[in-house]
Amino acid sequence: MVLVTVRLPQRATLEQAMRRLGLTEDEVDTAYGLVALDPVEGLYVLRVSEEAGARVPPSAGPFADPPIEPYGPPH
C-alpha cells in the first residue's frame, strides 16, 4: 500500500476522498481511514493499493508508507 493526499473541505469523510480520487472500496485501506494532515488547509491522507496510487495526480502521490518500529533494543 502507498499513501496519497487529497484536498477536501474540513470534516471530510473517507467516502468524499474516494469519490474525489475515483477510488473503489477495494483499492482503499478503510481501516486506516482518512487522516487529517492539515485540517485548516483541508489536506488529508489515505492508504491505497499501489495500482490506485499510480493513477492519482503526481502532486497527490503516491508516497511511501514504511512501517514505524522501535530502533535498537528496548531500554
PDB file of C-alpha atoms in Angstrom:
ATOM      1  CA  MET A   1       0.000   0.000   0.000  1.00  0.00           C
ATOM      2  CA  VAL A   2       1.029   3.612  -0.557  1.00  0.00           C
ATOM      3  CA  LEU A   3      -0.151   6.958   0.795  1.00  0.00           C
ATOM      4  CA  VAL A   4      -1.898   9.619  -1.274  1.00  0.00           C
ATOM      5  CA  THR A   5      -3.023  13.109  -0.314  1.00  0.00           C
ATOM      6  CA  VAL A   6      -6.216  14.911  -1.217  1.00  0.00           C
ATOM      7  CA  ARG A   7      -7.638  18.385  -0.556  1.00  0.00           C
ATOM      8  CA  LEU A   8     -11.167  18.350   0.825  1.00  0.00           C
ATOM      9  CA  PRO A   9     -13.411  20.560   2.951  1.00  0.00           C
ATOM     10  CA  GLN A  10     -12.984  20.470   6.725  1.00  0.00           C
ATOM     11  CA  ARG A  11     -14.507  17.394   8.392  1.00  0.00           C
ATOM     12  CA  ALA A  12     -14.377  15.453   5.128  1.00  0.00           C
ATOM     13  CA  THR A  13     -15.164  11.758   5.023  1.00  0.00           C
ATOM     14  CA  LEU A  14     -13.333   8.801   3.533  1.00  0.00           C
ATOM     15  CA  GLU A  15     -16.177   8.423   1.027  1.00  0.00           C
ATOM     16  CA  GLN A  16     -15.656  12.015  -0.166  1.00  0.00           C
ATOM     17  CA  ALA A  17     -11.949  11.344  -0.645  1.00  0.00           C
ATOM     18  CA  MET A  18     -12.643   8.147  -2.575  1.00  0.00           C
ATOM     19  CA  ARG A  19     -15.076   9.972  -4.883  1.00  0.00           C
ATOM     20  CA  ARG A  20     -12.632  12.856  -5.443  1.00  0.00           C
ATOM     21  CA  LEU A  21      -9.841  10.433  -6.404  1.00  0.00           C
ATOM     22  CA  GLY A  22     -12.063   7.974  -8.291  1.00  0.00           C
ATOM     23  CA  LEU A  23     -11.254   5.047  -5.985  1.00  0.00           C
ATOM     24  CA  THR A  24     -13.265   1.985  -5.049  1.00  0.00           C
ATOM     25  CA  GLU A  25     -13.522   0.451  -1.581  1.00  0.00           C
ATOM     26  CA  ASP A  26     -11.350  -2.472  -2.744  1.00  0.00           C
ATOM     27  CA  GLU A  27      -8.499  -0.042  -3.526  1.00  0.00           C
ATOM     28  CA  VAL A  28      -8.536   1.771  -0.171  1.00  0.00           C
ATOM     29  CA  ASP A  29      -7.424   0.683   3.302  1.00  0.00           C
ATOM     30  CA  THR A  30     -10.670   1.552   5.044  1.00  0.00           C
ATOM     31  CA  ALA A  31      -9.240   0.522   8.436  1.00  0.00           C
ATOM     32  CA  TYR A  32      -6.548   3.217   8.052  1.00  0.00           C
ATOM     33  CA  GLY A  33      -9.271   5.686   7.129  1.00  0.00           C
ATOM     34  CA  LEU A  34      -8.887   9.324   6.191  1.00  0.00           C
ATOM     35  CA  VAL A  35      -6.258  11.130   8.290  1.00  0.00           C
ATOM     36  CA  ALA A  36      -6.163  14.922   8.554  1.00  0.00           C
ATOM     37  CA  LEU A  37      -2.647  16.211   7.879  1.00  0.00           C
ATOM     38  CA  ASP A  38      -3.701  19.869   7.962  1.00  0.00           C
ATOM     39  CA  PRO A  39      -7.435  20.215   8.563  1.00  0.00           C
ATOM     40  CA  VAL A  40      -7.331  24.022   8.325  1.00  0.00           C
ATOM     41  CA  GLU A  41      -5.901  23.735   4.807  1.00  0.00           C
ATOM     42  CA  GLY A  42      -8.098  20.719   4.014  1.00  0.00           C
ATOM     43  CA  LEU A  43      -5.183  18.336   3.413  1.00  0.00           C
ATOM     44  CA  TYR A  44      -5.857  14.658   4.139  1.00  0.00           C
ATOM     45  CA  VAL A  45      -4.062  11.348   3.542  1.00  0.00           C
ATOM     46  CA  LEU A  46      -5.325   7.825   2.882  1.00  0.00           C
ATOM     47  CA  ARG A  47      -3.727   4.445   2.117  1.00  0.00           C
ATOM     48  CA  VAL A  48      -4.441   2.888  -1.255  1.00  0.00           C
ATOM     49  CA  SER A  49      -3.194  -0.014  -3.360  1.00  0.00           C
ATOM     50  CA  GLU A  50      -0.078   0.621  -5.430  1.00  0.00           C
ATOM     51  CA  GLU A  51      -2.162   0.358  -8.612  1.00  0.00           C
ATOM     52  CA  ALA A  52      -4.587   3.020  -7.389  1.00  0.00           C
ATOM     53  CA  GLY A  53      -1.692   5.218  -6.245  1.00  0.00           C
ATOM     54  CA  ALA A  54      -0.263   5.156  -9.754  1.00  0.00           C
ATOM     55  CA  ARG A  55      -3.499   6.706 -11.086  1.00  0.00           C
ATOM     56  CA  VAL A  56      -3.616   9.770  -8.821  1.00  0.00           C
ATOM     57  CA  PRO A  57      -2.163  13.113  -9.947  1.00  0.00           C
ATOM     58  CA  PRO A  58       1.599  13.318  -9.273  1.00  0.00           C
ATOM     59  CA  SER A  59       1.116  16.066  -6.672  1.00  0.00           C
ATOM     60  CA  ALA A  60      -1.104  13.687  -4.656  1.00  0.00           C
ATOM     61  CA  GLY A  61       1.357  10.811  -4.506  1.00  0.00           C
ATOM     62  CA  PRO A  62       1.994   8.024  -4.260  1.00  0.00           C
ATOM     63  CA  PHE A  63       4.181   8.348  -1.207  1.00  0.00           C
ATOM     64  CA  ALA A  64       5.965   5.541   0.659  1.00  0.00           C
ATOM     65  CA  ASP A  65       4.351   4.069   3.752  1.00  0.00           C
ATOM     66  CA  PRO A  66       7.227   2.427   5.639  1.00  0.00           C
ATOM     67  CA  PRO A  67       6.492   0.582   8.873  1.00  0.00           C
ATOM     68  CA  ILE A  68       7.329   2.518  12.019  1.00  0.00           C
ATOM     69  CA  GLU A  69       9.179   0.359  14.510  1.00  0.00           C
ATOM     70  CA  PRO A  70      11.439   0.914  17.509  1.00  0.00           C
ATOM     71  CA  TYR A  71      15.125   1.230  16.691  1.00  0.00           C
ATOM     72  CA  GLY A  72      17.535  -0.802  18.763  1.00  0.00           C
ATOM     73  CA  PRO A  73      16.974  -2.735  21.976  1.00  0.00           C
ATOM     74  CA  PRO A  74      14.313  -1.556  24.431  1.00  0.00           C
ATOM     75  CA  HIS A  75      15.576   0.374  27.465  1.00  0.00           C
TER      76      HIS A  75
END
